[in-house]
PDB file of C-alpha atoms in Angstrom:
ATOM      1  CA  UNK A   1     114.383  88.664  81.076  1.00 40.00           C
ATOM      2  CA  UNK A   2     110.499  89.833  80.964  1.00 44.00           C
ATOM      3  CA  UNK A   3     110.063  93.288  81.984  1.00 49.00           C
ATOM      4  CA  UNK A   4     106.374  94.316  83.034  1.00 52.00           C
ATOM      5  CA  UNK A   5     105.246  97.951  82.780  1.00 54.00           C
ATOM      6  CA  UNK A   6     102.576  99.052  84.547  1.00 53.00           C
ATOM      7  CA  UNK A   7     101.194 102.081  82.857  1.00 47.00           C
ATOM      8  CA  UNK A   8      98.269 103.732  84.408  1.00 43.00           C
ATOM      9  CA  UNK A   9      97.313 106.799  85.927  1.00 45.00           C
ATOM     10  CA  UNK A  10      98.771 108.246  88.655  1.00 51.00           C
ATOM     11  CA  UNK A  11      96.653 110.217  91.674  1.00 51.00           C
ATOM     12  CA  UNK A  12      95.815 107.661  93.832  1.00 48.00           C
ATOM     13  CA  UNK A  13      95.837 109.025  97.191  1.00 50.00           C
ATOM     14  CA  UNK A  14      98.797 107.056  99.441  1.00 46.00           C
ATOM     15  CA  UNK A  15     100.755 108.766 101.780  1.00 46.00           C
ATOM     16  CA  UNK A  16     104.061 109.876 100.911  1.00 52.00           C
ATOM     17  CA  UNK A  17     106.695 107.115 101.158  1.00 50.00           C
ATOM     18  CA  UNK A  18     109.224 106.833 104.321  1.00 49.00           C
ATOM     19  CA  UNK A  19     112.367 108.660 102.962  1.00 49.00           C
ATOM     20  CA  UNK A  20     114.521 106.019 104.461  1.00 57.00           C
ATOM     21  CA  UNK A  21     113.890 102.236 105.675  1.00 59.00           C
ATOM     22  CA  UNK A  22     116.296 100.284 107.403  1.00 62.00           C
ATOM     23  CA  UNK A  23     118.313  97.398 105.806  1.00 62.00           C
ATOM     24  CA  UNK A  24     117.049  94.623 108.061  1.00 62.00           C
ATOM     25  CA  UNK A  25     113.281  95.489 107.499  1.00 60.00           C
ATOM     26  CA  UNK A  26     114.209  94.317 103.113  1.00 62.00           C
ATOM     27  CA  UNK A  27     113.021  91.406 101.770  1.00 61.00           C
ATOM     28  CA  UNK A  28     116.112  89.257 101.920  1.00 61.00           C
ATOM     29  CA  UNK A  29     118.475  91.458 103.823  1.00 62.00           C
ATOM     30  CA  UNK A  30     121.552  89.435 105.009  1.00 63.00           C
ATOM     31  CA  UNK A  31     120.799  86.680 102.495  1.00 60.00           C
ATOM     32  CA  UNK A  32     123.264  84.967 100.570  1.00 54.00           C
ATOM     33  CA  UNK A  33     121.465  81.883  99.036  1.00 60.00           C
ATOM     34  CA  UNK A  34     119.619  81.805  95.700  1.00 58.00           C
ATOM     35  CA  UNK A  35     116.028  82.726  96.593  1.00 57.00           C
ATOM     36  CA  UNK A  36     113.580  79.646  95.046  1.00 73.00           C
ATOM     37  CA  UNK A  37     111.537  82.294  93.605  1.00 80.00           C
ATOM     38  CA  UNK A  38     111.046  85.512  92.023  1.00 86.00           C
ATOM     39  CA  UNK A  39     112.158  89.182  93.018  1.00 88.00           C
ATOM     40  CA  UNK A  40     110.176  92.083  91.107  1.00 91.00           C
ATOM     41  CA  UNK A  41     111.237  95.231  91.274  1.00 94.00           C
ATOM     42  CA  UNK A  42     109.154  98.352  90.972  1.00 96.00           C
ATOM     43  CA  UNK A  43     111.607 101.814  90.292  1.00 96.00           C
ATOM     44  CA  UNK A  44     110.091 105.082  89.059  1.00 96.00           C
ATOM     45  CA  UNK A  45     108.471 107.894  90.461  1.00 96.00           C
ATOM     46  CA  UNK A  46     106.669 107.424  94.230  1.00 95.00           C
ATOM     47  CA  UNK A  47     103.158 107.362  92.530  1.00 95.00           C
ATOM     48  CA  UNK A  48     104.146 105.352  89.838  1.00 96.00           C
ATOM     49  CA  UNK A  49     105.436 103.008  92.032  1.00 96.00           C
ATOM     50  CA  UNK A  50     102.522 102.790  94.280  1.00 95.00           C
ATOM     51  CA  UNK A  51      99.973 102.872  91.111  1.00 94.00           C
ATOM     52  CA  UNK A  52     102.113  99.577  89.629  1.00 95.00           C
ATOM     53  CA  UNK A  53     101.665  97.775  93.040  1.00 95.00           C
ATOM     54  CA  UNK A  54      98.338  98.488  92.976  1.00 95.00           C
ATOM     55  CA  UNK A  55      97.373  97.323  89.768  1.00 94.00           C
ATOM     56  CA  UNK A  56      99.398  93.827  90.679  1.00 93.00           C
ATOM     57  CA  UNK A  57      97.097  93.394  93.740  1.00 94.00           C
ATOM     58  CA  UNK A  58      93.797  93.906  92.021  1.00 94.00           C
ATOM     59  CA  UNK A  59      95.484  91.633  89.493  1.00 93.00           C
ATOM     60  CA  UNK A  60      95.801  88.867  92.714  1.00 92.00           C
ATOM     61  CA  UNK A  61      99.150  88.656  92.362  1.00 91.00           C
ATOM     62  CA  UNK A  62     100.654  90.479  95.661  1.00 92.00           C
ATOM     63  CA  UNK A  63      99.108  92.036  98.334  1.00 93.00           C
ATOM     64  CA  UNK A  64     100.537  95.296  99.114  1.00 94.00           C
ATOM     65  CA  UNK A  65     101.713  94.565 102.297  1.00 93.00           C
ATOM     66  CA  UNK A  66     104.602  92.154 100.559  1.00 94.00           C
ATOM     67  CA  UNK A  67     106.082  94.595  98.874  1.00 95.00           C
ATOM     68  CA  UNK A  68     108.752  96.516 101.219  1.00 94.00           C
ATOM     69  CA  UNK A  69     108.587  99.681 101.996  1.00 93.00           C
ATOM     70  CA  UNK A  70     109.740 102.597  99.204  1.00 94.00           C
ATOM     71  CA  UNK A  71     113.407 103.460  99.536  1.00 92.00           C
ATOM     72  CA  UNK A  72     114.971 106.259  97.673  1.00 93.00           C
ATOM     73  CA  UNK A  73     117.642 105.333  94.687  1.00 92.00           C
ATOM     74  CA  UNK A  74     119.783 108.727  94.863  1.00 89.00           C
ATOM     75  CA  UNK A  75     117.759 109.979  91.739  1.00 91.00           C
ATOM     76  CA  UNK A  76     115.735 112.824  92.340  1.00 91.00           C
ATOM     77  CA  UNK A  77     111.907 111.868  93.252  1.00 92.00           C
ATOM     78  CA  UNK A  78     112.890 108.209  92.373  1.00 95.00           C
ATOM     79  CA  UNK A  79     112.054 105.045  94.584  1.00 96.00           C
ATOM     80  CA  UNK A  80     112.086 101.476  94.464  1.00 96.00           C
ATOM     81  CA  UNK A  81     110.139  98.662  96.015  1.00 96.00           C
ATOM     82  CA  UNK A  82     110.888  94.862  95.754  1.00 94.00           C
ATOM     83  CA  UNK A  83     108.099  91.973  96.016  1.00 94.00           C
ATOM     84  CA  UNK A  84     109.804  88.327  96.892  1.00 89.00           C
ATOM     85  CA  UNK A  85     107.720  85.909  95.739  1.00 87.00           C
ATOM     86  CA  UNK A  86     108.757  82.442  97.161  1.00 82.00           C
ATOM     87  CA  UNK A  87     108.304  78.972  95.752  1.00 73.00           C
ATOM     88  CA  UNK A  88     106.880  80.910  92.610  1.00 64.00           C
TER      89      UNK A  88
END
């Protein structure tokens, strides 16, 4: 498996992520198929989160509105985001 790390600094001013999102508004919610693609997964702090997406749209390779939105993991200040990436 290849694991990216996005490592750069945080401070980038984004509003605070929704504490909790819905089930139905996840990429792939209710989905039981293989997806003919790629899922990455960003799970760290909120602004390390939001700093990694950031970098992988001025990279071209998402725009930030694919990603979902941040949901909380049960760890304290910890969220994740997922970007589906179809037909990859």
């Amino acid at each position: 498996m290849t694991e990216i790390n996005c490592f750069i600094q945080a401070g980038s001013e984004l509003p605070e992520p929704a504490s909790t999102v819905p089930p139905e508004y996840l990429p792939g919610y209710g989905r039981m198929e293989p997806v003919d693609g790629l899922r990455v997964l960003a799970i760290g702090s909120p602004d390390a989160v939001n700093d990694c997406v950031l970098t992988l749209y001025r990279l071209g390779y998402a725009r930030v509105d694919e990603w979902s939105w941040a949901v909380p993991t049960g760890n304290p200040r910890e969220v994740m985001r997922v970007l589906t990436k179809l037909g990859v």
